[in-house]
Amino acid sequence: MSGTQLIDQYGRKLDYLRLSVTDRCNFRCYYCMPEKGINFAPRTELLSFQEMYDLAAIFVQLGIKKIRITGGEPFVRNGIIPFLYRLSALSKPEEITITSNGTLSAKHQSALKEMGIRKINISLDSLDPVRFFSITRRDCFQQVYKGIFDLLQNGFEVKLNCVVAENKNVEDIMPFVKLTKDYPLSVRFLEEMPFNGSAESNERMMWDHQRIYDHIRLHEAAIIPLIDPVNSTSVNYRVNGYQGTFGIIPSFSRTFCGTCNRVRLSATGELRTCLYGPPVANLRDLIRNGADVIDIKEAIQQALSYRARDGFEAEKLSGSNIHTSMSSLGG
Ligand code: SAM
Ligand code: SF4
């Protein structure tokens, strides 16, 4: 383990931090949160922006090259824009990206542009307003859809994330692929994971990466495989002649663990070295108990020395926590 790099015991370099700025959200996507009865963390347990900034600075010193802001819904946290201005001065802006449900992102695009943030992932699971409502439990399709094209028009690099599930949005797969004909969008189809914040499992997960691919291939013959970056979690394709691309993320099948370069910091300071695993440290508690930068660096490096080999090994350590909502894991 070097002082300026985070390398786990299997030799994987970790240079990508997913920083969750809140566990709250203005949506209630069925695969992420129950409709009611969610135990949001008390506000005092959330990292303050100063704590997040200090921790981000430590991660950057430890070799983190890319920070993705996520949540919950990042834009619902008051003060997020001033925080992003500070963070973008700390880390090179092209290395800061955001994942959002798209309700508020377009509203903030001038500020994002000004700070140099150019890449944004929007979750959109359906192109049909009725199905959109049944998935998110919110009537916001037009707002999100319009926002995506506003972002594109303003020069943002936009990726759409679409969780595919039986009886939810299978009809949307091909319309999403078709959307990439005239727009330089990257649509990524995700397998559903068990992180829905309830004891209900996703045994209904009937659409794995192979089935999604076969479905697309059946309807569209002219698919060209692309060369993906080594740490990519998506396997990407372009339909011949289309402007955009589509990708498939085996988020439940976990075929990409061997090259995983991610660490996650939840809004309450929990550090995870695998989405499927338990927290390996709580950095908020360390800070609040007076730990200095050296102590925190050591805690992070120590946590990496027992990083699970893959998501299956990590899952065994998680026990019943496997159903924690993605919004509190920092998705
Ligand atoms: N609220 C933002 C959003 O929806 O984009 C950011 C946080 S959300 C937790 C991050 C990503 O996790 C979204 O793309 C969402 O679709 C995905 N996600 C949440 N729960 C999931 C699950 N159970 N299975 C697969 N993907 C999930
Ligand atoms: Fe909110 Fe994102 Fe979870 Fe949907 S997936 S409920 S938008 S945090």
Tab-separated table of C-alpha atoms and ligand atoms in Angstrom:
chain	number	residue	atom	x	y	z
A	1	MET	CA	0.000	0.000	0.000
A	2	SER	CA	1.604	3.275	-1.087
A	3	GLY	CA	1.056	6.658	0.561
A	4	THR	CA	-0.499	8.253	-2.496
A	5	GLN	CA	-2.440	5.337	-3.875
A	6	LEU	CA	-5.130	3.077	-2.584
A	7	ILE	CA	-4.486	-0.502	-3.604
A	8	ASP	CA	-6.407	-3.447	-2.173
A	9	GLN	CA	-4.955	-6.819	-1.249
A	10	TYR	CA	-5.818	-8.184	-4.691
A	11	GLY	CA	-3.831	-5.430	-6.394
A	12	ARG	CA	-6.834	-3.400	-7.546
A	13	LYS	CA	-6.212	0.334	-7.533
A	14	LEU	CA	-9.044	2.402	-6.063
A	15	ASP	CA	-9.234	5.811	-7.677
A	16	TYR	CA	-12.976	6.439	-7.890
A	17	LEU	CA	-15.029	7.744	-4.951
A	18	ARG	CA	-18.814	7.712	-4.937
A	19	LEU	CA	-19.807	10.359	-2.451
A	20	SER	CA	-23.384	10.324	-1.220
A	21	VAL	CA	-24.448	13.771	-0.062
A	22	THR	CA	-27.853	12.799	1.323
A	23	ASP	CA	-30.051	9.786	1.954
A	24	ARG	CA	-33.187	11.814	1.193
A	25	CYS	CA	-35.011	11.853	-2.102
A	26	ASN	CA	-38.047	13.412	-3.776
A	27	PHE	CA	-38.812	10.081	-5.570
A	28	ARG	CA	-39.758	6.689	-4.203
A	29	CYS	CA	-38.517	4.332	-6.929
A	30	TYR	CA	-39.875	0.858	-6.147
A	31	TYR	CA	-36.426	-0.765	-6.484
A	32	CYS	CA	-34.773	1.707	-4.114
A	33	MET	CA	-37.182	2.755	-1.350
A	34	PRO	CA	-40.500	1.698	0.100
A	35	GLU	CA	-43.323	4.171	-0.487
A	36	LYS	CA	-43.713	4.942	3.215
A	37	GLY	CA	-42.006	4.275	6.527
A	38	ILE	CA	-38.425	5.061	5.540
A	39	ASN	CA	-35.927	5.593	8.335
A	40	PHE	CA	-33.932	8.546	7.089
A	41	ALA	CA	-30.864	9.288	9.181
A	42	PRO	CA	-31.327	12.123	11.707
A	43	ARG	CA	-29.755	15.300	10.297
A	44	THR	CA	-27.094	15.352	13.003
A	45	GLU	CA	-25.860	11.980	11.726
A	46	LEU	CA	-25.335	13.275	8.194
A	47	LEU	CA	-21.868	14.458	7.305
A	48	SER	CA	-21.754	18.240	7.184
A	49	PHE	CA	-20.490	19.805	3.950
A	50	GLN	CA	-17.288	20.739	5.740
A	51	GLU	CA	-16.779	17.114	6.852
A	52	MET	CA	-17.479	15.908	3.310
A	53	TYR	CA	-15.029	18.421	1.900
A	54	ASP	CA	-12.316	17.442	4.372
A	55	LEU	CA	-12.809	13.742	3.632
A	56	ALA	CA	-12.872	14.340	-0.126
A	57	ALA	CA	-9.575	16.215	0.210
A	58	ILE	CA	-8.078	13.221	2.045
A	59	PHE	CA	-9.306	10.832	-0.637
A	60	VAL	CA	-7.800	13.037	-3.349
A	61	GLN	CA	-4.479	12.941	-1.454
A	62	LEU	CA	-4.809	9.157	-1.425
A	63	GLY	CA	-5.027	9.043	-5.208
A	64	ILE	CA	-8.760	9.318	-5.885
A	65	LYS	CA	-9.076	10.720	-9.418
A	66	LYS	CA	-12.808	10.794	-9.930
A	67	ILE	CA	-15.635	11.740	-7.565
A	68	ARG	CA	-19.245	10.960	-8.362
A	69	ILE	CA	-21.814	12.883	-6.350
A	70	THR	CA	-24.808	10.717	-5.590
A	71	GLY	CA	-27.419	10.056	-2.916
A	72	GLY	CA	-30.441	9.922	-2.346
A	73	GLU	CA	-31.088	12.778	-4.671
A	74	PRO	CA	-28.070	15.113	-4.483
A	75	PHE	CA	-29.985	18.239	-5.498
A	76	VAL	CA	-32.487	18.012	-2.636
A	77	ARG	CA	-29.808	18.795	-0.057
A	78	ASN	CA	-29.734	22.501	0.777
A	79	GLY	CA	-26.319	23.982	0.137
A	80	ILE	CA	-25.290	21.439	-2.502
A	81	ILE	CA	-24.348	24.057	-5.117
A	82	PRO	CA	-21.900	26.029	-2.911
A	83	PHE	CA	-20.439	22.662	-1.842
A	84	LEU	CA	-19.931	21.628	-5.474
A	85	TYR	CA	-18.189	24.945	-6.186
A	86	ARG	CA	-15.739	24.204	-3.370
A	87	LEU	CA	-15.267	20.600	-4.384
A	88	SER	CA	-14.629	21.462	-8.022
A	89	ALA	CA	-11.864	23.802	-6.919
A	90	LEU	CA	-10.317	20.900	-4.992
A	91	SER	CA	-10.556	18.195	-7.642
A	92	LYS	CA	-10.330	18.746	-11.384
A	93	PRO	CA	-13.893	19.440	-12.590
A	94	GLU	CA	-13.813	16.840	-15.370
A	95	GLU	CA	-13.345	14.293	-12.627
A	96	ILE	CA	-16.523	15.299	-10.802
A	97	THR	CA	-19.702	13.759	-12.087
A	98	ILE	CA	-23.239	13.608	-10.724
A	99	THR	CA	-25.997	11.016	-10.647
A	100	SER	CA	-29.464	12.520	-10.339
A	101	ASN	CA	-33.087	11.631	-10.914
A	102	GLY	CA	-33.246	14.637	-13.223
A	103	THR	CA	-35.948	16.663	-11.503
A	104	LEU	CA	-33.658	19.481	-10.410
A	105	SER	CA	-30.459	19.033	-12.422
A	106	ALA	CA	-31.476	21.164	-15.417
A	107	LYS	CA	-32.340	24.031	-13.056
A	108	HIS	CA	-28.748	24.088	-11.834
A	109	GLN	CA	-27.037	23.632	-15.181
A	110	SER	CA	-25.574	27.150	-15.431
A	111	ALA	CA	-23.874	26.716	-12.075
A	112	LEU	CA	-22.637	23.220	-12.993
A	113	LYS	CA	-21.241	24.552	-16.255
A	114	GLU	CA	-19.582	27.450	-14.508
A	115	MET	CA	-17.772	25.107	-12.131
A	116	GLY	CA	-16.727	22.907	-15.053
A	117	ILE	CA	-18.901	19.848	-14.360
A	118	ARG	CA	-19.812	18.378	-17.738
A	119	LYS	CA	-20.973	14.828	-17.088
A	120	ILE	CA	-24.267	13.857	-15.551
A	121	ASN	CA	-26.086	10.551	-15.228
A	122	ILE	CA	-29.869	10.726	-15.093
A	123	SER	CA	-31.987	7.834	-13.912
A	124	LEU	CA	-34.874	7.272	-16.279
A	125	ASP	CA	-36.583	3.910	-16.318
A	126	SER	CA	-39.390	4.575	-18.762
A	127	LEU	CA	-40.294	6.764	-21.715
A	128	ASP	CA	-43.957	6.379	-20.894
A	129	PRO	CA	-45.424	8.785	-18.293
A	130	VAL	CA	-47.750	6.156	-16.810
A	131	ARG	CA	-45.007	3.572	-16.344
A	132	PHE	CA	-42.688	6.323	-15.094
A	133	PHE	CA	-45.239	7.127	-12.408
A	134	SER	CA	-45.656	3.503	-11.390
A	135	ILE	CA	-41.863	3.129	-11.055
A	136	THR	CA	-41.000	6.397	-9.279
A	137	ARG	CA	-44.363	7.009	-7.557
A	138	ARG	CA	-44.049	10.623	-8.717
A	139	ASP	CA	-45.706	12.419	-11.623
A	140	CYS	CA	-42.592	14.107	-13.012
A	141	PHE	CA	-41.958	12.470	-16.383
A	142	GLN	CA	-42.224	15.630	-18.509
A	143	GLN	CA	-39.947	17.592	-16.180
A	144	VAL	CA	-37.254	14.900	-16.228
A	145	TYR	CA	-37.546	14.236	-19.976
A	146	LYS	CA	-37.352	17.922	-20.900
A	147	GLY	CA	-34.453	18.378	-18.473
A	148	ILE	CA	-32.424	15.694	-20.277
A	149	PHE	CA	-32.672	17.519	-23.603
A	150	ASP	CA	-31.909	20.868	-21.953
A	151	LEU	CA	-28.714	19.347	-20.582
A	152	LEU	CA	-27.778	17.855	-23.961
A	153	GLN	CA	-28.420	21.153	-25.706
A	154	ASN	CA	-26.194	22.882	-23.213
A	155	GLY	CA	-23.283	20.575	-24.012
A	156	PHE	CA	-23.489	18.156	-21.070
A	157	GLU	CA	-22.457	14.552	-21.597
A	158	VAL	CA	-25.573	12.697	-20.492
A	159	LYS	CA	-25.943	9.034	-19.604
A	160	LEU	CA	-29.322	7.546	-18.796
A	161	ASN	CA	-29.605	4.745	-16.224
A	162	CYS	CA	-32.517	2.375	-16.679
A	163	VAL	CA	-33.190	-0.501	-14.259
A	164	VAL	CA	-34.912	-3.245	-16.258
A	165	ALA	CA	-37.587	-5.381	-14.617
A	166	GLU	CA	-40.394	-7.679	-15.689
A	167	ASN	CA	-43.863	-6.077	-15.579
A	168	LYS	CA	-42.277	-2.657	-15.144
A	169	ASN	CA	-40.495	-1.414	-18.250
A	170	VAL	CA	-39.482	-4.170	-20.660
A	171	GLU	CA	-41.524	-2.343	-23.338
A	172	ASP	CA	-39.122	0.587	-22.937
A	173	ILE	CA	-35.921	-1.235	-23.841
A	174	MET	CA	-36.131	-0.784	-27.612
A	175	PRO	CA	-37.521	2.801	-27.468
A	176	PHE	CA	-34.504	3.671	-25.298
A	177	VAL	CA	-32.143	2.116	-27.842
A	178	LYS	CA	-33.951	4.044	-30.616
A	179	LEU	CA	-33.496	7.275	-28.666
A	180	THR	CA	-29.760	6.945	-29.286
A	181	LYS	CA	-30.356	7.215	-33.050
A	182	ASP	CA	-30.690	11.007	-33.107
A	183	TYR	CA	-29.204	11.994	-29.761
A	184	PRO	CA	-25.655	11.560	-28.445
A	185	LEU	CA	-26.938	9.861	-25.314
A	186	SER	CA	-25.538	6.810	-23.626
A	187	VAL	CA	-28.362	4.628	-22.284
A	188	ARG	CA	-27.320	1.994	-19.778
A	189	PHE	CA	-29.583	-0.879	-18.805
A	190	LEU	CA	-29.041	-2.131	-15.254
A	191	GLU	CA	-29.974	-5.391	-13.615
A	192	GLU	CA	-32.089	-4.845	-10.520
A	193	MET	CA	-30.206	-5.283	-7.236
A	194	PRO	CA	-31.682	-6.179	-3.816
A	195	PHE	CA	-31.111	-2.727	-2.287
A	196	ASN	CA	-34.732	-1.631	-2.034
A	197	GLY	CA	-34.889	-0.713	1.642
A	198	SER	CA	-37.318	-3.505	2.522
A	199	ALA	CA	-37.072	-7.175	3.381
A	200	GLU	CA	-38.585	-7.994	-0.003
A	201	SER	CA	-35.996	-9.640	-2.187
A	202	ASN	CA	-35.600	-9.085	-5.896
A	203	GLU	CA	-36.237	-12.710	-6.717
A	204	ARG	CA	-38.331	-11.348	-9.546
A	205	MET	CA	-35.004	-10.305	-11.158
A	206	MET	CA	-35.729	-11.992	-14.460
A	207	TRP	CA	-33.804	-9.640	-16.690
A	208	ASP	CA	-30.121	-10.319	-16.371
A	209	HIS	CA	-27.518	-8.805	-18.673
A	210	GLN	CA	-27.654	-11.701	-21.123
A	211	ARG	CA	-31.425	-11.531	-21.460
A	212	ILE	CA	-31.324	-7.760	-21.971
A	213	TYR	CA	-28.684	-8.199	-24.676
A	214	ASP	CA	-30.606	-11.037	-26.378
A	215	HIS	CA	-33.765	-8.928	-26.386
A	216	ILE	CA	-32.011	-6.014	-28.062
A	217	ARG	CA	-30.193	-8.282	-30.516
A	218	LEU	CA	-33.483	-9.890	-31.511
A	219	HIS	CA	-34.929	-6.500	-32.454
A	220	GLU	CA	-31.803	-4.844	-33.805
A	221	ALA	CA	-29.208	-6.721	-35.840
A	222	ALA	CA	-26.730	-3.907	-36.517
A	223	ILE	CA	-25.084	-3.818	-33.090
A	224	ILE	CA	-21.403	-2.923	-32.895
A	225	PRO	CA	-19.510	-3.752	-29.663
A	226	LEU	CA	-17.383	-0.853	-28.385
A	227	ILE	CA	-14.011	-0.965	-26.654
A	228	ASP	CA	-14.688	-0.141	-23.005
A	229	PRO	CA	-12.339	1.497	-20.489
A	230	VAL	CA	-10.729	-1.121	-18.254
A	231	ASN	CA	-12.765	-0.172	-15.149
A	232	SER	CA	-16.070	0.126	-16.956
A	233	THR	CA	-18.995	-1.605	-15.277
A	234	SER	CA	-21.018	-1.425	-18.492
A	235	VAL	CA	-20.503	-3.408	-21.668
A	236	ASN	CA	-21.199	-0.914	-24.419
A	237	TYR	CA	-22.527	-1.007	-27.973
A	238	ARG	CA	-23.609	1.274	-30.766
A	239	VAL	CA	-26.275	0.570	-33.336
A	240	ASN	CA	-24.585	1.145	-36.674
A	241	GLY	CA	-25.163	4.752	-37.760
A	242	TYR	CA	-26.650	5.913	-34.457
A	243	GLN	CA	-25.262	8.996	-32.694
A	244	GLY	CA	-25.471	7.597	-29.185
A	245	THR	CA	-24.596	4.297	-27.553
A	246	PHE	CA	-26.168	1.809	-25.196
A	247	GLY	CA	-24.617	-0.304	-22.478
A	248	ILE	CA	-25.599	-3.117	-20.160
A	249	ILE	CA	-24.510	-3.165	-16.501
A	250	PRO	CA	-24.478	-6.605	-14.822
A	251	SER	CA	-25.047	-4.973	-11.445
A	252	PHE	CA	-26.541	-8.116	-9.898
A	253	SER	CA	-24.511	-10.706	-11.843
A	254	ARG	CA	-21.344	-8.859	-10.825
A	255	THR	CA	-19.075	-9.831	-13.685
A	256	PHE	CA	-16.906	-6.709	-13.288
A	257	CYS	CA	-15.576	-7.090	-9.716
A	258	GLY	CA	-12.091	-8.105	-10.880
A	259	THR	CA	-11.412	-4.557	-12.111
A	260	CYS	CA	-13.547	-2.594	-9.629
A	261	ASN	CA	-11.911	0.718	-8.713
A	262	ARG	CA	-14.643	2.179	-6.475
A	263	VAL	CA	-15.052	3.134	-2.864
A	264	ARG	CA	-18.235	4.567	-1.438
A	265	LEU	CA	-18.822	7.081	1.308
A	266	SER	CA	-22.412	7.246	2.529
A	267	ALA	CA	-24.113	10.429	3.716
A	268	THR	CA	-23.570	9.252	7.303
A	269	GLY	CA	-19.858	8.636	6.811
A	270	GLU	CA	-19.904	4.869	6.266
A	271	LEU	CA	-17.076	3.697	4.068
A	272	ARG	CA	-17.795	0.708	1.819
A	273	THR	CA	-15.332	-1.024	-0.414
A	274	CYS	CA	-18.130	-2.976	-2.093
A	275	LEU	CA	-21.782	-2.087	-2.635
A	276	TYR	CA	-22.750	-5.589	-1.505
A	277	GLY	CA	-20.628	-5.535	1.632
A	278	PRO	CA	-21.065	-4.031	5.110
A	279	PRO	CA	-19.474	-0.701	6.037
A	280	VAL	CA	-15.797	-1.141	6.842
A	281	ALA	CA	-15.326	2.104	8.800
A	282	ASN	CA	-17.273	5.169	9.840
A	283	LEU	CA	-15.246	8.228	8.897
A	284	ARG	CA	-17.743	10.671	10.447
A	285	ASP	CA	-17.216	9.086	13.856
A	286	LEU	CA	-13.465	9.249	13.396
A	287	ILE	CA	-13.593	12.962	12.554
A	288	ARG	CA	-15.993	13.753	15.378
A	289	ASN	CA	-13.808	11.840	17.833
A	290	GLY	CA	-10.861	14.048	16.969
A	291	ALA	CA	-8.942	11.859	14.492
A	292	ASP	CA	-6.400	13.780	12.443
A	293	VAL	CA	-5.648	13.415	8.736
A	294	ILE	CA	-3.036	10.725	9.352
A	295	ASP	CA	-5.443	8.644	11.490
A	296	ILE	CA	-8.132	8.889	8.820
A	297	LYS	CA	-5.750	7.927	6.027
A	298	GLU	CA	-4.632	4.935	8.056
A	299	ALA	CA	-8.226	3.885	8.727
A	300	ILE	CA	-9.032	4.051	5.014
A	301	GLN	CA	-5.936	2.086	4.041
A	302	GLN	CA	-6.583	-0.480	6.778
A	303	ALA	CA	-10.164	-0.957	5.534
A	304	LEU	CA	-8.876	-1.716	2.062
A	305	SER	CA	-6.589	-4.432	3.265
A	306	TYR	CA	-9.575	-6.699	3.855
A	307	ARG	CA	-11.618	-5.741	0.799
A	308	ALA	CA	-13.662	-8.697	-0.434
A	309	ARG	CA	-12.560	-10.391	-3.637
A	310	ASP	CA	-15.946	-9.784	-5.263
A	311	GLY	CA	-19.549	-8.846	-4.589
A	312	PHE	CA	-20.504	-12.435	-3.752
A	313	GLU	CA	-17.884	-12.705	-1.028
A	314	ALA	CA	-18.891	-9.238	0.249
A	315	GLU	CA	-22.558	-10.211	0.299
A	316	LYS	CA	-21.820	-13.118	2.664
A	317	LEU	CA	-20.449	-10.575	5.156
A	318	SER	CA	-23.525	-8.356	4.878
A	319	GLY	CA	-26.166	-10.705	6.290
A	320	SER	CA	-29.605	-9.107	6.425
A	321	ASN	CA	-28.178	-5.668	5.552
A	322	ILE	CA	-28.347	-6.724	1.927
A	323	HIS	CA	-31.757	-5.024	1.670
A	324	THR	CA	-30.516	-1.601	2.785
A	325	SER	CA	-31.852	1.077	0.437
A	326	MET	CA	-29.531	2.146	-2.331
A	327	SER	CA	-30.250	5.710	-1.225
A	328	SER	CA	-28.493	5.144	2.085
A	329	LEU	CA	-25.653	3.084	0.609
A	330	GLY	CA	-24.737	5.879	-1.766
A	331	GLY	CA	-25.705	4.277	-5.058
B	1	SAM	N1	-31.273	9.773	-6.936
B	1	SAM	C1	-30.268	9.649	-7.911
B	1	SAM	C2	-30.720	8.813	-9.062
B	1	SAM	O1	-31.759	8.135	-8.957
B	1	SAM	O2	-30.043	8.822	-10.081
B	1	SAM	C3	-28.945	9.125	-7.380
B	1	SAM	C4	-28.999	8.018	-6.377
B	1	SAM	S1	-29.626	6.468	-6.998
B	1	SAM	C5	-29.547	5.489	-5.543
B	1	SAM	C6	-28.252	5.952	-8.002
B	1	SAM	C7	-28.569	4.882	-9.005
B	1	SAM	O3	-28.876	3.689	-8.327
B	1	SAM	C8	-29.746	5.165	-9.925
B	1	SAM	O4	-29.351	5.058	-11.266
B	1	SAM	C9	-30.743	4.081	-9.601
B	1	SAM	O5	-31.467	3.668	-10.718
B	1	SAM	C10	-29.840	2.990	-9.078
B	1	SAM	N2	-30.516	2.049	-8.196
B	1	SAM	C11	-31.144	2.302	-7.036
B	1	SAM	N3	-31.633	1.174	-6.494
B	1	SAM	C12	-31.315	0.169	-7.337
B	1	SAM	C13	-31.552	-1.229	-7.336
B	1	SAM	N4	-32.225	-1.823	-6.363
B	1	SAM	N5	-31.073	-1.950	-8.373
B	1	SAM	C14	-30.394	-1.349	-9.375
B	1	SAM	N6	-30.133	-0.030	-9.427
B	1	SAM	C15	-30.601	0.726	-8.427
B	2	SF4	FE1	-34.487	8.486	-5.258
B	2	SF4	FE2	-32.594	7.743	-6.925
B	2	SF4	FE3	-33.568	6.042	-5.115
B	2	SF4	FE4	-35.107	6.742	-7.145
B	2	SF4	S1	-33.173	5.637	-7.270
B	2	SF4	S2	-35.727	6.679	-4.981
B	2	SF4	S3	-34.493	8.808	-7.475
B	2	SF4	S4	-32.406	7.844	-4.687
